[in-house]
Coordinates of C-alpha atoms in Angstrom, one line a residue:
X25 CA -0.7 0.3 -0.2
X26 CA 1.0 3.2 -0.3
X27 CA 1.8 5.7 1.9
X28 CA 1.7 9.6 1.7
X29 CA 4.0 11.3 3.8
X30 CA 2.4 13.7 6.8
X31 CA 1.8 17.6 5.9
X32 CA 3.8 19.3 8.5
X33 CA 1.1 21.5 10.3
X34 CA 2.8 24.2 9.0
X35 CA 2.5 24.0 5.2
X36 CA -1.5 22.3 6.1
X37 CA -3.8 24.5 4.3
X38 CA -7.5 24.4 6.6
X39 CA -10.4 24.4 4.5
X40 CA -11.9 28.5 3.1
X41 CA -13.9 29.4 5.8
X42 CA -11.5 28.5 8.4
X43 CA -8.7 30.5 6.4
X44 CA -10.9 33.8 6.4
X45 CA -11.9 33.6 10.3
X46 CA -8.3 33.3 11.0
X47 CA -6.7 35.4 8.5
X48 CA -9.6 38.1 9.6
X49 CA -8.4 37.6 12.7
X50 CA -4.6 38.1 12.0
X51 CA -5.4 41.5 10.6
X52 CA -7.3 42.8 13.1
X53 CA -4.3 42.2 15.5
X54 CA -1.9 43.8 13.9
X55 CA -4.0 46.8 12.1
X56 CA -3.6 49.1 14.4
X57 CA 0.0 48.7 14.5
X58 CA 0.7 48.9 10.5
X59 CA -1.3 52.6 10.2
X60 CA 0.6 53.7 13.3
X61 CA 3.4 54.4 11.4
X62 CA 1.9 56.5 8.4
X63 CA 0.2 58.8 11.1
X64 CA 2.8 59.7 13.5
X65 CA 5.3 60.3 10.3
X66 CA 2.5 62.2 8.3
X67 CA 1.1 63.5 10.9
X68 CA 4.9 64.9 12.1
X69 CA 5.1 66.4 8.2
X70 CA 1.5 68.2 8.3
X71 CA 0.6 66.5 5.7
X72 CA -2.8 66.9 4.1
X73 CA -5.6 64.7 4.7
X74 CA -6.3 62.9 1.5
X75 CA -2.0 62.4 1.7
X76 CA -2.6 61.2 4.7
X77 CA -5.1 58.6 3.6
X78 CA -2.3 57.5 0.7
X79 CA -0.2 57.3 3.1
X80 CA -2.0 54.2 5.1
X81 CA -3.5 52.4 2.2
X82 CA -0.5 52.2 0.4
X83 CA 1.0 50.8 4.0
X84 CA -1.4 48.6 4.0
X85 CA -1.3 47.1 0.2
X86 CA 2.3 46.6 0.7
X87 CA 2.2 44.9 4.1
X88 CA -0.4 42.3 2.4
X89 CA 2.5 41.8 0.1
X90 CA 5.6 41.7 2.1
X91 CA 3.1 39.0 4.2
X92 CA 2.2 36.5 1.0
X93 CA 6.5 37.1 0.1
X94 CA 7.0 36.1 3.6
X95 CA 4.7 33.3 4.7
X96 CA 4.5 31.4 0.6
X97 CA 7.8 32.4 -0.8
X98 CA 9.7 32.4 -4.0
X99 CA 13.3 31.3 -4.8
X100 CA 15.0 32.4 -1.8
X101 CA 12.8 35.2 -0.4
X102 CA 10.3 34.3 2.6
X103 CA 10.8 31.9 5.9
X104 CA 7.6 30.2 4.9
X105 CA 6.2 30.2 8.1
X106 CA 3.2 32.1 9.2
X107 CA 4.8 35.7 10.3
X108 CA 2.9 38.7 9.3
X109 CA 4.0 41.9 8.4
X110 CA 4.0 45.8 9.0
X111 CA 6.2 48.9 9.2
X112 CA 8.8 49.1 11.7
X113 CA 8.7 51.5 14.8
X114 CA 12.3 51.5 15.2
X115 CA 12.5 53.8 12.2
X116 CA 9.8 56.5 13.2
X117 CA 12.1 58.7 14.5
X118 CA 15.2 58.9 11.6
X119 CA 12.2 58.8 9.2
X120 CA 10.4 61.8 11.3
X121 CA 14.1 63.7 11.4
X122 CA 14.4 63.1 7.9
X123 CA 11.5 64.4 6.4
X124 CA 10.7 67.5 9.0
X125 CA 14.7 68.9 7.6
X126 CA 14.2 69.7 4.4
X127 CA 14.7 65.9 3.0
X128 CA 11.0 65.2 2.5
X129 CA 9.2 62.2 1.8
X130 CA 11.6 62.0 -1.1
X131 CA 14.4 61.9 0.9
X132 CA 12.9 59.3 3.1
X133 CA 12.4 56.6 0.7
X134 CA 15.4 57.4 -0.9
X135 CA 17.0 56.2 1.8
X136 CA 14.6 53.2 2.6
X137 CA 15.0 51.6 -1.2
X138 CA 18.6 51.8 -0.1
X139 CA 18.1 50.3 3.5
X140 CA 16.0 47.5 2.2
X141 CA 19.0 46.8 -0.6
X142 CA 21.5 46.3 2.3
X143 CA 19.2 44.0 3.9
X144 CA 19.3 41.4 0.6
X145 CA 22.8 41.4 1.3
X146 CA 23.3 41.2 4.6
X147 CA 20.9 38.2 4.6
X148 CA 23.6 35.7 4.5
X149 CA 25.4 36.8 7.0
X150 CA 22.7 37.0 9.6
X151 CA 22.4 33.9 8.8
X152 CA 25.1 32.6 9.8
X153 CA 24.9 33.9 13.0
X154 CA 22.1 31.2 14.2
X155 CA 24.2 29.1 16.1
X156 CA 24.5 31.9 18.5
X157 CA 20.8 31.7 19.5
X158 CA 20.7 28.9 21.6
X159 CA 17.4 28.3 23.8
X160 CA 19.1 30.2 26.2
X161 CA 18.7 33.2 23.9
X162 CA 16.2 33.1 22.2
X163 CA 13.9 32.3 25.3
X164 CA 15.2 35.2 26.5
X165 CA 14.5 37.5 23.8
X166 CA 10.9 36.1 23.3
X167 CA 10.4 36.8 27.2
X168 CA 11.4 40.4 26.0
X169 CA 9.2 40.7 23.2
X170 CA 5.9 39.7 25.3
X171 CA 7.0 41.9 28.3
X172 CA 7.9 45.4 25.3
X173 CA 4.5 44.6 24.2
X174 CA 2.3 44.8 26.9
X175 CA 2.7 48.7 27.3
X176 CA 1.2 48.8 23.8
X177 CA -1.6 46.9 25.1
X178 CA -1.9 49.1 28.2
X179 CA -2.5 52.2 26.2
X180 CA -5.2 50.7 24.0
X181 CA -7.2 49.8 27.4
X182 CA -6.8 52.8 28.4
X183 CA -8.2 54.3 25.1
X184 CA -5.4 54.9 22.8
X185 CA -2.3 57.2 23.2
X186 CA -3.5 60.8 23.1
X187 CA -7.1 60.0 23.5
X188 CA -8.9 62.7 25.2
X189 CA -10.7 60.0 27.2
X190 CA -7.6 58.8 28.3
X191 CA -7.7 56.2 31.3
X192 CA -11.9 56.8 31.7
X193 CA -13.2 53.5 33.8
X194 CA -15.9 53.2 30.5
X195 CA -12.5 52.4 28.4
X196 CA -11.1 49.9 30.7
X197 CA -14.5 48.5 31.6
X198 CA -15.2 47.5 27.9
X199 CA -11.4 46.2 27.6
X200 CA -12.0 43.8 30.6
X201 CA -15.3 42.6 29.4
X202 CA -13.3 41.6 26.0
X203 CA -10.6 39.8 27.9
X204 CA -12.9 38.0 29.6
X205 CA -15.3 37.1 26.2
X206 CA -11.7 36.2 24.7
X207 CA -11.3 33.4 27.9
X208 CA -14.5 32.3 28.5
X209 CA -14.7 31.5 24.2
X210 CA -11.4 29.8 24.3
X211 CA -12.1 27.8 27.7
X212 CA -15.4 26.5 26.9
X213 CA -16.2 26.9 23.4
X214 CA -15.5 23.6 20.8
X215 CA -12.6 23.6 19.1
X216 CA -12.8 25.9 16.5
X217 CA -14.7 28.6 17.8
X218 CA -11.8 28.5 20.8
X219 CA -9.3 28.9 17.9
X220 CA -11.1 32.4 16.6
X221 CA -11.6 33.6 20.2
X222 CA -9.8 37.1 19.4
X223 CA -12.0 37.8 16.6
X224 CA -14.8 36.8 18.6
X225 CA -14.3 39.1 21.2
X226 CA -13.2 41.7 18.9
X227 CA -16.1 40.9 17.5
X228 CA -18.7 41.3 20.5
X229 CA -16.8 43.6 22.3
X230 CA -17.6 45.6 18.8
X231 CA -21.5 44.8 19.5
X232 CA -21.2 46.8 22.5
X233 CA -18.8 49.7 22.0
X234 CA -21.4 50.9 19.0
X235 CA -24.4 51.5 21.0
X236 CA -22.7 53.0 24.0
X237 CA -21.2 56.0 21.4
X238 CA -17.1 53.9 21.4
X239 CA -16.7 54.5 17.8
X240 CA -17.8 56.5 14.8
X241 CA -18.1 55.5 11.2
X242 CA -18.3 58.8 10.1
X243 CA -14.7 57.9 8.1
X244 CA -16.7 54.7 6.0
X245 CA -18.7 57.5 4.1
X246 CA -15.7 59.6 3.4
X247 CA -13.4 57.2 2.1
X248 CA -13.2 55.8 -1.8
X249 CA -14.3 52.7 -3.0
X250 CA -11.6 51.8 -4.7
X251 CA -7.9 53.4 -4.4
X252 CA -4.6 52.5 -5.9
X253 CA -1.0 53.6 -5.1
X254 CA 1.6 54.4 -7.8
X255 CA 5.0 54.2 -7.4
X256 CA 6.4 57.2 -6.9
X257 CA 3.4 59.6 -5.9
X258 CA 5.3 61.8 -3.8
X259 CA 8.3 62.3 -6.0
X260 CA 11.2 60.6 -7.4
X261 CA 13.0 59.3 -4.3
X262 CA 16.3 60.9 -3.4
X263 CA 19.5 60.3 -1.7
X264 CA 20.8 62.0 0.7
X265 CA 24.3 60.6 3.1
X266 CA 22.5 61.4 6.7
X267 CA 19.2 59.9 5.8
X268 CA 20.9 56.5 4.5
X269 CA 23.7 56.0 7.2
X270 CA 20.5 56.6 10.0
X271 CA 18.3 54.0 8.2
X272 CA 21.2 51.8 7.9
X273 CA 21.3 51.7 11.2
X274 CA 17.4 51.1 11.3
X275 CA 18.5 48.3 9.2
X276 CA 20.2 46.6 11.7
X277 CA 18.2 46.9 14.2
X278 CA 14.9 45.4 12.3
X279 CA 17.1 42.3 11.1
X280 CA 18.0 41.6 14.9
X281 CA 14.2 42.0 15.8
X282 CA 12.8 40.0 13.4
X283 CA 15.5 37.3 13.9
X284 CA 13.7 36.7 17.2
X285 CA 9.8 36.6 15.9
X286 CA 11.0 34.1 13.1
X287 CA 12.9 32.1 16.2
X288 CA 9.8 32.5 18.9
X289 CA 7.4 31.4 15.5
X290 CA 9.8 28.5 15.1
X291 CA 9.3 27.2 18.2
X292 CA 6.1 27.6 18.9
X293 CA 4.9 26.0 15.4
X294 CA 7.3 23.3 15.5
X295 CA 9.2 23.7 12.9
X296 CA 12.8 25.4 13.8
X297 CA 14.4 28.4 11.9
X298 CA 17.5 27.4 10.4
X299 CA 20.3 29.5 9.0
X300 CA 19.0 29.0 5.4
X301 CA 15.5 29.7 6.2
X302 CA 16.2 32.7 8.3
X303 CA 18.5 34.0 5.6
X304 CA 15.1 33.6 3.1
X305 CA 13.2 35.6 6.0
X306 CA 15.5 38.4 6.3
X307 CA 16.1 39.1 2.7
X308 CA 12.5 39.3 1.7
X309 CA 12.1 41.7 4.6
X310 CA 14.6 43.5 2.4
X311 CA 12.5 43.3 -0.4
X312 CA 9.5 44.1 0.8
X313 CA 10.9 47.3 2.2
X314 CA 12.2 48.3 -1.4
X315 CA 9.3 47.7 -2.3
X316 CA 7.9 49.7 0.7
X317 CA 10.3 52.8 -1.0
X318 CA 8.8 52.6 -4.3
X319 CA 5.1 52.5 -3.5
X320 CA 5.7 55.5 -1.0
X321 CA 5.4 53.6 2.6
X322 CA 8.4 52.3 4.9
X323 CA 10.8 49.3 6.2
X324 CA 9.0 46.5 7.1
X325 CA 9.3 43.5 10.0
X326 CA 8.0 40.7 11.7
X327 CA 4.5 41.9 13.4
X328 CA 5.5 40.1 16.9
X329 CA 1.4 41.0 17.9
X330 CA 0.7 38.0 15.6
X331 CA 3.6 36.1 16.9
X332 CA 1.6 35.8 20.0
X333 CA -1.8 34.9 18.1
X334 CA -0.3 32.3 16.7
X335 CA 1.0 31.2 20.6
X336 CA -2.0 31.9 21.8
X337 CA -4.5 29.9 19.1
X338 CA -2.0 27.0 18.0
X339 CA -3.0 27.6 14.8
X340 CA 0.5 27.0 12.9
X341 CA -0.6 26.6 9.0
X342 CA 1.5 30.2 7.2
X343 CA -1.6 29.6 5.0
X344 CA -3.5 31.2 7.9
X345 CA -1.3 34.1 7.2
X346 CA -1.3 34.0 3.9
X347 CA -5.0 34.1 3.9
X348 CA -4.4 37.4 6.3
X349 CA -2.3 39.3 3.6
X350 CA -4.8 38.7 0.8
X351 CA -7.6 40.4 3.1
X352 CA -5.0 43.4 3.6
X353 CA -4.5 43.7 0.0
X354 CA -8.0 44.1 -0.1
X355 CA -8.2 46.2 2.1
X356 CA -5.2 48.3 0.8
X357 CA -7.2 49.0 -2.6
X358 CA -10.6 49.3 -1.2
X359 CA -10.4 52.7 1.2
X360 CA -13.1 51.9 2.1
X361 CA -13.1 48.4 3.6
X362 CA -10.1 49.8 5.8
X363 CA -11.9 52.4 7.3
X364 CA -14.4 50.3 8.5
X365 CA -11.3 47.6 10.4
X366 CA -10.1 51.1 11.3
X367 CA -13.1 52.9 13.2
X368 CA -12.6 49.9 16.1
X369 CA -12.2 51.3 19.1
X370 CA -8.8 51.1 21.1
X371 CA -10.0 48.9 24.5
X372 CA -11.2 46.3 22.3
X373 CA -8.0 46.0 20.9
X374 CA -6.8 46.4 24.3
X375 CA -8.9 43.1 25.6
X376 CA -7.5 41.0 23.3
X377 CA -4.0 42.4 23.3
X378 CA -3.6 41.7 26.8
X379 CA -3.9 37.7 25.9
X380 CA -1.9 38.2 22.9
X381 CA 1.4 40.0 23.7
X382 CA 1.2 38.1 27.1
X383 CA 1.2 34.6 25.4
X384 CA 4.4 35.8 23.6
X385 CA 6.4 36.8 27.3
X386 CA 5.2 33.3 28.4
X387 CA 6.1 31.2 25.1
X388 CA 9.5 32.3 26.4
X389 CA 9.2 31.4 29.8
X390 CA 8.4 28.1 28.2
X391 CA 11.9 27.9 26.2
X392 CA 14.0 29.3 29.0
X393 CA 12.5 26.3 30.7
X394 CA 14.8 24.0 28.6
X395 CA 18.3 26.0 30.1
X396 CA 20.1 24.5 32.6
X397 CA 20.6 27.4 35.4
X398 CA 22.9 25.3 37.7
X399 CA 26.3 26.0 38.7
X400 CA 26.4 28.7 35.8
X401 CA 26.1 32.2 34.9
X402 CA 23.0 31.7 32.7
X403 CA 20.9 33.6 35.4
X404 CA 22.7 36.3 34.6
X405 CA 22.2 36.7 31.1
X406 CA 18.5 36.4 31.8
X407 CA 18.5 39.1 34.2
X408 CA 20.7 41.2 32.7
X409 CA 19.1 41.1 29.3
X410 CA 16.0 41.7 30.6
X411 CA 16.4 44.7 32.8
X412 CA 18.3 46.5 29.7
X413 CA 15.0 45.1 27.3
X414 CA 12.5 46.5 29.8
X415 CA 14.8 49.7 30.7
X416 CA 13.8 52.0 27.9
X417 CA 9.8 50.0 28.1
X418 CA 9.7 51.4 31.0
X419 CA 11.7 54.9 31.4
X420 CA 11.4 55.9 27.4
X421 CA 13.1 58.6 27.7
X422 CA 16.3 57.5 29.1
X423 CA 18.3 57.9 26.0
X424 CA 17.4 61.0 24.6
X425 CA 20.5 62.7 25.6
X426 CA 22.4 60.5 23.6
X427 CA 23.5 60.3 19.7
X428 CA 20.4 59.5 17.2
X429 CA 22.2 56.2 16.3
X430 CA 22.5 55.4 20.1
X431 CA 18.6 55.9 20.6
X432 CA 17.6 53.8 17.3
X433 CA 19.1 50.7 18.8
X434 CA 18.4 51.4 22.7
X435 CA 14.8 52.8 22.2
X436 CA 13.4 49.6 21.1
X437 CA 13.6 46.8 24.1
X438 CA 13.6 43.9 21.9
X439 CA 17.1 45.1 20.1
X440 CA 18.5 46.0 23.6
X441 CA 17.1 42.8 24.9
X442 CA 18.7 40.9 21.8
X443 CA 22.2 42.4 21.5
X444 CA 22.6 42.2 25.3
X445 CA 21.4 38.7 25.4
X446 CA 23.6 37.8 22.6
X447 CA 26.7 39.8 23.9
X448 CA 26.2 38.2 27.8
X449 CA 26.1 34.6 26.0
X450 CA 29.6 35.1 23.9
X451 CA 31.0 36.7 27.1
X452 CA 29.8 33.6 30.0
X453 CA 29.1 30.7 27.4
X454 CA 31.3 30.7 23.9
X455 CA 34.6 32.4 25.7
X456 CA 37.6 30.5 27.0
X457 CA 36.5 30.4 31.2
X458 CA 39.6 31.3 33.3
X459 CA 41.5 28.3 35.0
X460 CA 40.4 27.1 38.3
X461 CA 36.7 28.0 38.0
X462 CA 34.0 25.6 37.9
X463 CA 33.1 23.4 34.3
X464 CA 29.0 22.5 34.4
X465 CA 27.9 22.1 30.9
X466 CA 24.4 24.4 30.4
X467 CA 23.4 23.6 26.7
X468 CA 26.1 21.9 25.3
X469 CA 28.0 24.7 26.1
X470 CA 30.6 24.6 28.9
X471 CA 30.2 27.8 31.0
X472 CA 33.2 27.7 33.4
X473 CA 36.4 26.7 33.0
X474 CA 38.7 24.3 34.9
X475 CA 41.6 23.3 34.0
X476 CA 40.7 20.7 30.6
X477 CA 38.2 23.5 29.1
X478 CA 41.7 26.7 29.3
X479 CA 43.8 24.1 27.6
X480 CA 40.7 23.0 24.8
X481 CA 41.3 24.5 21.6
X482 CA 38.9 27.8 20.9
X483 CA 37.4 26.3 17.8
X484 CA 36.6 22.8 20.1
X485 CA 35.0 25.3 23.1
X486 CA 32.7 27.1 20.6

């Protein structure tokens, strides 16, 4: 009898009905973050409402294309995991600076295109660094990702940063209601419904929010039915040295963050990221960033919000996220649909976000449970890395007196924590230890060092 090769859960294609529901859930989880970057950059540059709307639709279109490239892939582009793509927040400060100091949008897009090409070229180099990401580092990075996202959910719960009614009890009550619905569905509903608990929570939250005046659908009537982004809508790109240098720093930061997200999703889905697949995923990031510069939007990276959703729902199919990419393409081509999604009030997203982002942090703890903490310095690595990752999250202005390039790297809790974990792991677990100290094994790496450890060649120790 002929036997069929079992399909890995990542490659399974669910029925169309489930694809649509799961995909929409991913879109709702990342929509607020996706449109925030063009709103912040366009607002700082005092663009007209029409230009702001154009930036948003262009962003949604390229978000969808970038997600399809990452999930489905072609040739050596795409990690082929359930990864959602969106504009990186690491680029916001440099882009605002470039746009408001005379360069304008053409200078931003010129630097974005160069940064995207640099990511494509550097992807194989990053792929070779995967051996420096043992469970000690990956668990710490995933934990920091979850912790650094929680303040985002907190702002949503309170009504959204800058909202006039920020912190009003009614906002927190609505978020708590949505949270209760999500937990109730996940605990008591049938399996299929429990996997779309976030979507159900958002829909039920909207049903409650509308009669109580939490949202306004006025923007839906004003939005166009069809909108197509054309290349270089705001003019031909210009290439200024200072803008390019700052965006190259952003590129290194986003590559570090994306590596952490890839590893996190690989752990959750049971398909560990290999050096080749990491290079392919980063190469897709670079291609998407180049497309962003051409089609009037910004640099792209993996969205950590959706990492939490994968862990929470346990839906591991990359085709689900590809369906979400298709929905984003539609939203980018049909601005009226985008306006409907944009009308979802922040507290509704906040209630769902608490579960999703907390799931990311819990996944980091699960990975760290594989690490040996006895008789070595691994606890120090985790402690200092988490502290450095949380520092800019808890005190956002701590590095404001430092140079711009330093702020770009360290103001991101994810990149700060990731870089710290890598450096400390190298320091304590890869360098030859001093003579006379204990040499226990942790994760297959010598972490102390007796006389035998000192006598071994450095290559064997690594």
